[in-house]
Coordinates of C-alpha atoms and ligand atoms in Angstrom, one line a residue:
X834 CA 16.2 -9.0 -13.6
X835 CA 19.0 -9.3 -11.1
X836 CA 18.8 -10.5 -7.6
X837 CA 16.1 -9.1 -5.3
X838 CA 18.9 -7.3 -3.3
X839 CA 20.2 -5.7 -6.5
X840 CA 16.7 -4.8 -7.6
X841 CA 15.9 -3.3 -4.2
X842 CA 19.0 -1.2 -4.4
X843 CA 18.1 0.0 -7.9
X844 CA 14.6 1.0 -6.7
X845 CA 16.1 2.8 -3.7
X846 CA 18.4 4.7 -6.1
X847 CA 15.5 5.7 -8.4
X848 CA 13.6 7.0 -5.4
X849 CA 16.6 8.9 -4.0
X850 CA 17.4 10.5 -7.4
X851 CA 13.8 11.5 -8.0
X852 CA 13.6 13.0 -4.5
X853 CA 16.8 15.0 -4.9
X854 CA 15.6 16.3 -8.3
X855 CA 12.4 17.5 -6.6
X856 CA 14.4 19.1 -3.7
X857 CA 13.1 16.5 -1.3
X858 CA 15.0 14.4 1.2
X859 CA 15.3 10.8 0.0
X860 CA 14.3 9.5 3.4
X861 CA 11.0 11.3 3.1
X862 CA 9.9 8.4 0.9
X863 CA 9.2 4.9 2.2
X864 CA 9.5 2.0 -0.1
X865 CA 6.7 -0.6 0.2
X866 CA 7.8 -3.9 -1.4
X867 CA 4.7 -5.4 -3.0
X868 CA 5.2 -9.1 -2.5
X869 CA 1.8 -10.3 -3.9
X870 CA 2.1 -13.6 -5.8
X871 CA 5.7 -14.1 -4.6
X872 CA 6.8 -16.8 -2.2
X873 CA 8.1 -16.5 1.3
X874 CA 11.6 -17.0 0.0
X875 CA 11.4 -13.8 -1.9
X876 CA 10.3 -11.9 1.2
X877 CA 13.2 -13.5 3.1
X878 CA 15.6 -12.3 0.5
X879 CA 14.3 -8.8 0.6
X880 CA 14.4 -8.9 4.4
X881 CA 18.1 -9.8 4.2
X882 CA 18.6 -6.8 2.0
X883 CA 17.1 -4.5 4.6
X884 CA 13.5 -4.3 3.5
X885 CA 10.9 -4.2 6.3
X886 CA 7.6 -3.1 4.8
X887 CA 5.7 -5.5 2.6
X888 CA 2.5 -5.0 0.6
X889 CA -0.1 -7.7 -0.1
X890 CA -3.3 -7.6 -2.2
X891 CA -5.1 -10.8 -1.5
X892 CA -6.3 -11.6 2.0
X893 CA -5.9 -15.4 1.9
X894 CA -2.5 -15.3 0.3
X895 CA -1.4 -12.6 2.7
X896 CA -2.5 -14.5 5.8
X897 CA -0.8 -17.7 4.7
X898 CA 2.4 -15.8 4.1
X899 CA 2.2 -13.9 7.4
X900 CA 1.7 -17.1 9.3
X901 CA 4.6 -18.8 7.5
X902 CA 6.8 -15.8 8.1
X903 CA 6.0 -15.6 11.8
X904 CA 6.5 -19.3 12.3
X905 CA 9.9 -19.3 10.5
X906 CA 11.3 -16.1 12.0
X907 CA 9.4 -15.1 15.1
X908 CA 12.1 -12.6 16.1
X909 CA 11.8 -10.6 12.9
X910 CA 9.7 -7.5 13.0
X911 CA 8.1 -6.4 9.7
X912 CA 5.2 -4.2 8.7
X913 CA 2.4 -5.7 6.6
X914 CA 0.4 -3.3 4.4
X915 CA -2.9 -4.3 2.8
X916 CA -3.2 -2.6 -0.6
X917 CA -5.8 -4.5 -2.5
X918 CA -9.6 -4.3 -2.9
X919 CA -11.5 -5.5 0.1
X920 CA -15.1 -6.5 0.5
X921 CA -16.8 -5.4 3.6
X922 CA -17.4 -9.0 4.8
X923 CA -13.6 -9.7 4.6
X924 CA -12.4 -6.8 6.9
X925 CA -11.7 -8.8 10.0
X926 CA -8.3 -10.4 9.1
X927 CA -7.1 -7.1 7.8
X928 CA -8.2 -5.3 11.0
X929 CA -6.6 -8.0 13.2
X930 CA -3.3 -8.7 11.3
X931 CA -2.1 -5.7 9.3
X932 CA -0.3 -2.6 10.3
X933 CA -1.6 -0.5 7.4
X934 CA -4.6 -0.5 5.1
X935 CA -4.1 1.7 2.0
X936 CA -7.3 1.0 0.1
X937 CA -10.2 2.1 2.2
X938 CA -12.9 3.4 -0.2
X939 CA -16.1 3.4 1.9
X940 CA -17.4 4.3 5.3
X941 CA -18.8 0.8 5.7
X942 CA -15.4 -0.8 5.3
X943 CA -13.8 1.9 7.6
X944 CA -16.4 1.3 10.4
X945 CA -15.9 -2.4 10.3
X946 CA -12.1 -2.1 10.4
X947 CA -12.4 0.2 13.4
X948 CA -14.8 -2.1 15.2
X949 CA -12.6 -5.2 14.5
X950 CA -9.2 -3.7 15.3
X951 CA -8.1 -5.5 18.5
X952 CA -7.7 -3.3 21.6
X953 CA -4.2 -4.6 22.2
X954 CA -2.9 -3.2 19.0
X955 CA -2.1 0.3 17.8
X956 CA -4.9 1.9 15.8
X957 CA -4.8 0.6 12.2
X958 CA -3.1 3.2 9.9
X959 CA -5.3 3.8 6.9
X960 CA -5.3 5.7 3.6
X961 CA -8.4 6.5 1.6
X962 CA -8.1 5.3 -1.9
X963 CA -9.3 8.0 -4.3
X964 CA -10.6 7.4 -7.7
X965 CA -8.6 10.2 -9.4
X966 CA -9.3 10.9 -13.0
X967 CA -7.8 8.1 -15.1
X968 CA -8.0 5.6 -12.3
X969 CA -7.3 2.1 -13.6
X970 CA -9.6 0.3 -11.3
X971 CA -13.1 1.4 -10.3
X972 CA -12.4 1.1 -6.6
X973 CA -11.8 4.2 -4.5
X974 CA -13.9 7.1 -3.3
X975 CA -15.0 9.7 -5.9
X976 CA -13.2 13.0 -5.5
X977 CA -16.4 14.9 -4.6
X978 CA -17.2 12.5 -1.8
X979 CA -13.7 12.4 -0.3
X980 CA -14.0 15.3 2.1
X981 CA -17.1 13.8 3.8
X982 CA -15.6 10.4 4.0
X983 CA -12.3 11.7 5.4
X984 CA -14.1 13.6 8.2
X985 CA -16.1 10.5 9.2
X986 CA -13.1 8.2 9.1
X987 CA -11.0 10.6 11.1
X988 CA -13.5 10.1 14.0
X989 CA -13.3 6.3 14.1
X990 CA -11.5 5.4 17.4
X991 CA -9.5 2.3 16.3
X992 CA -8.2 3.8 13.0
X993 CA -5.5 6.4 12.4
X994 CA -6.3 8.2 9.2
X995 CA -2.9 9.0 7.6
X996 CA -3.6 10.1 4.0
X997 CA -4.5 9.2 0.5
X998 CA -3.7 6.5 -2.1
X999 CA -4.3 6.2 -5.8
X1000 CA -3.7 3.8 -8.7
X1001 CA -3.7 5.8 -11.9
X1002 CA -4.1 4.1 -15.3
X1003 CA -0.8 3.2 -16.7
X1004 CA 0.7 6.0 -18.8
X1005 CA 4.0 5.8 -20.7
X1006 CA 4.4 9.6 -21.0
X1007 CA 6.4 10.8 -18.0
X1008 CA 5.0 14.3 -18.2
X1009 CA 1.4 13.1 -18.1
X1010 CA 2.2 10.6 -15.4
X1011 CA 2.4 13.4 -13.0
X1012 CA -1.2 14.7 -13.5
X1013 CA -3.1 12.2 -11.3
X1014 CA -0.4 12.4 -8.6
X1015 CA -0.6 16.2 -8.6
X1016 CA -4.4 15.8 -8.1
X1017 CA -4.0 13.5 -5.2
X1018 CA -1.5 15.9 -3.6
X1019 CA -3.9 18.8 -4.1
X1020 CA -6.7 16.7 -2.4
X1021 CA -4.4 15.9 0.5
X1022 CA -3.5 19.6 0.9
X1023 CA -7.2 20.6 0.9
X1024 CA -8.0 18.1 3.6
X1025 CA -5.1 19.3 5.7
X1026 CA -6.2 22.9 5.2
X1027 CA -9.6 21.7 6.5
X1028 CA -7.9 20.6 9.8
X1029 CA -7.1 16.9 9.3
X1030 CA -3.7 15.8 10.4
X1031 CA -2.5 13.8 7.4
X1032 CA 1.0 12.9 6.4
X1033 CA 0.8 10.2 3.8
X1034 CA 0.6 10.1 0.0
X1035 CA 0.7 6.4 -1.1
X1036 CA 1.3 6.7 -4.8
X1037 CA 3.7 5.5 -7.5
X1038 CA 4.5 1.9 -8.6
X1039 CA 7.3 0.3 -10.5
X1040 CA 6.7 2.2 -13.8
X1041 CA 5.8 5.6 -12.5
X1042 CA 7.5 6.1 -9.2
X1043 CA 9.7 9.0 -10.3
X1044 CA 6.5 11.0 -11.3
X1045 CA 4.9 10.2 -7.9
X1046 CA 8.0 11.2 -5.9
X1047 CA 8.2 14.4 -7.9
X1048 CA 4.6 15.2 -6.8
X1049 CA 5.2 14.4 -3.1
X1050 CA 4.7 10.6 -2.7
X1051 CA 5.7 9.6 0.9
X1052 CA 5.1 5.9 0.2
X1053 CA 5.9 4.2 -3.1
X1054 CA 4.5 0.7 -3.7
X1055 CA 6.9 -1.3 -6.0
X1056 CA 6.3 -4.9 -6.9
X1057 CA 7.8 -6.0 -10.2
X1058 CA 10.8 -3.7 -10.0
X1059 CA 11.7 -5.5 -6.7
X1060 CA 10.6 -9.1 -7.2
X1061 CA 10.5 -9.5 -11.0
X1062 CA 7.6 -10.2 -13.3
X1063 CA 4.5 -11.6 -11.7
X1064 CA 3.2 -14.9 -12.9
X1065 CA -0.6 -15.4 -13.1
X1066 CA -0.4 -18.7 -11.3
X1067 CA 0.2 -18.7 -7.5
X1068 CA 3.9 -18.5 -6.8
X1069 CA 3.5 -21.1 -4.1
X1070 CA 0.6 -23.5 -4.2
X1071 CA -2.1 -22.5 -1.8
X1072 CA -0.8 -19.0 -1.3
X1073 CA -2.8 -17.2 -3.9
X1074 CA -6.3 -18.4 -4.4
X1075 CA -7.6 -14.9 -5.2
X1076 CA -5.3 -14.0 -8.0
X1077 CA -7.2 -12.5 -10.9
X1078 CA -6.7 -14.0 -14.4
Ligands
PLP2532 C1 0.5 -4.8 -7.7 C2 0.3 -3.4 -7.0 C3 1.4 -2.6 -6.9 C4 2.8 -2.9 -7.5 O1 2.8 -2.9 -8.9 P1 4.1 -2.9 -9.8 O2 3.7 -2.3 -11.0 O3 4.5 -4.4 -9.8 O4 5.1 -2.1 -9.0 C5 1.3 -1.4 -6.3 N1 0.1 -1.0 -5.7 C6 -1.0 -1.8 -5.8 C7 -2.3 -1.4 -5.2 C8 -0.9 -3.0 -6.5 O5 -2.0 -3.8 -6.6

């Protein structure tokens, strides 16, 4: 692994090449740098390399980092995206502190996020996480329940429903990598045909971002390709109490 700046450039090049191969504009795809388990210094390095959107999975780790970031650099504007699993009793800090929430999988969580989103902030941008076939985790709404959930979430006043997200099971075959992403794109198109104003497909990670971009990803979430291999232990003591083994 090179420096974070070099890694970021390599990921941007991969996204741009995949977009051009698909006849898409490279700037139609946003790179979300997934900084979970990595220390503030890594985020600082990415920031100096022009990165402004960061993704975090664990509430406590994220809050500690966001506080430290704001204290160190109050003048820096960055976007924080929550992308991890979220229990419905832990929604408040996400509603209060984040700009985006990619992993809404139930109406219960969505309602709480809407109720808890502070009036002084823009509505929380959300994606519904869909359990497409081959989903690695069990979280996310089932495909046959997606349309009802999307219609309900779209009515919540303090949320802005933007699109869909998925985490397919890892797959080494580039041809087969595209299948779940194509499914998610089809689901988004169906919701749009039904009248919902959606513009976001949050899909693709370090190992499959080309396939995701080929199928229309508008937000790619890359962690290890940007920051390096994740350790299981907290990168900074106290930051990551919720890291799974
Ligand atoms: C960790 C994580 C990523 C980044 O994974 P990499 O393989 O390191 O790029 C993306 N999305 C979600 C939801 C994650 O939990």
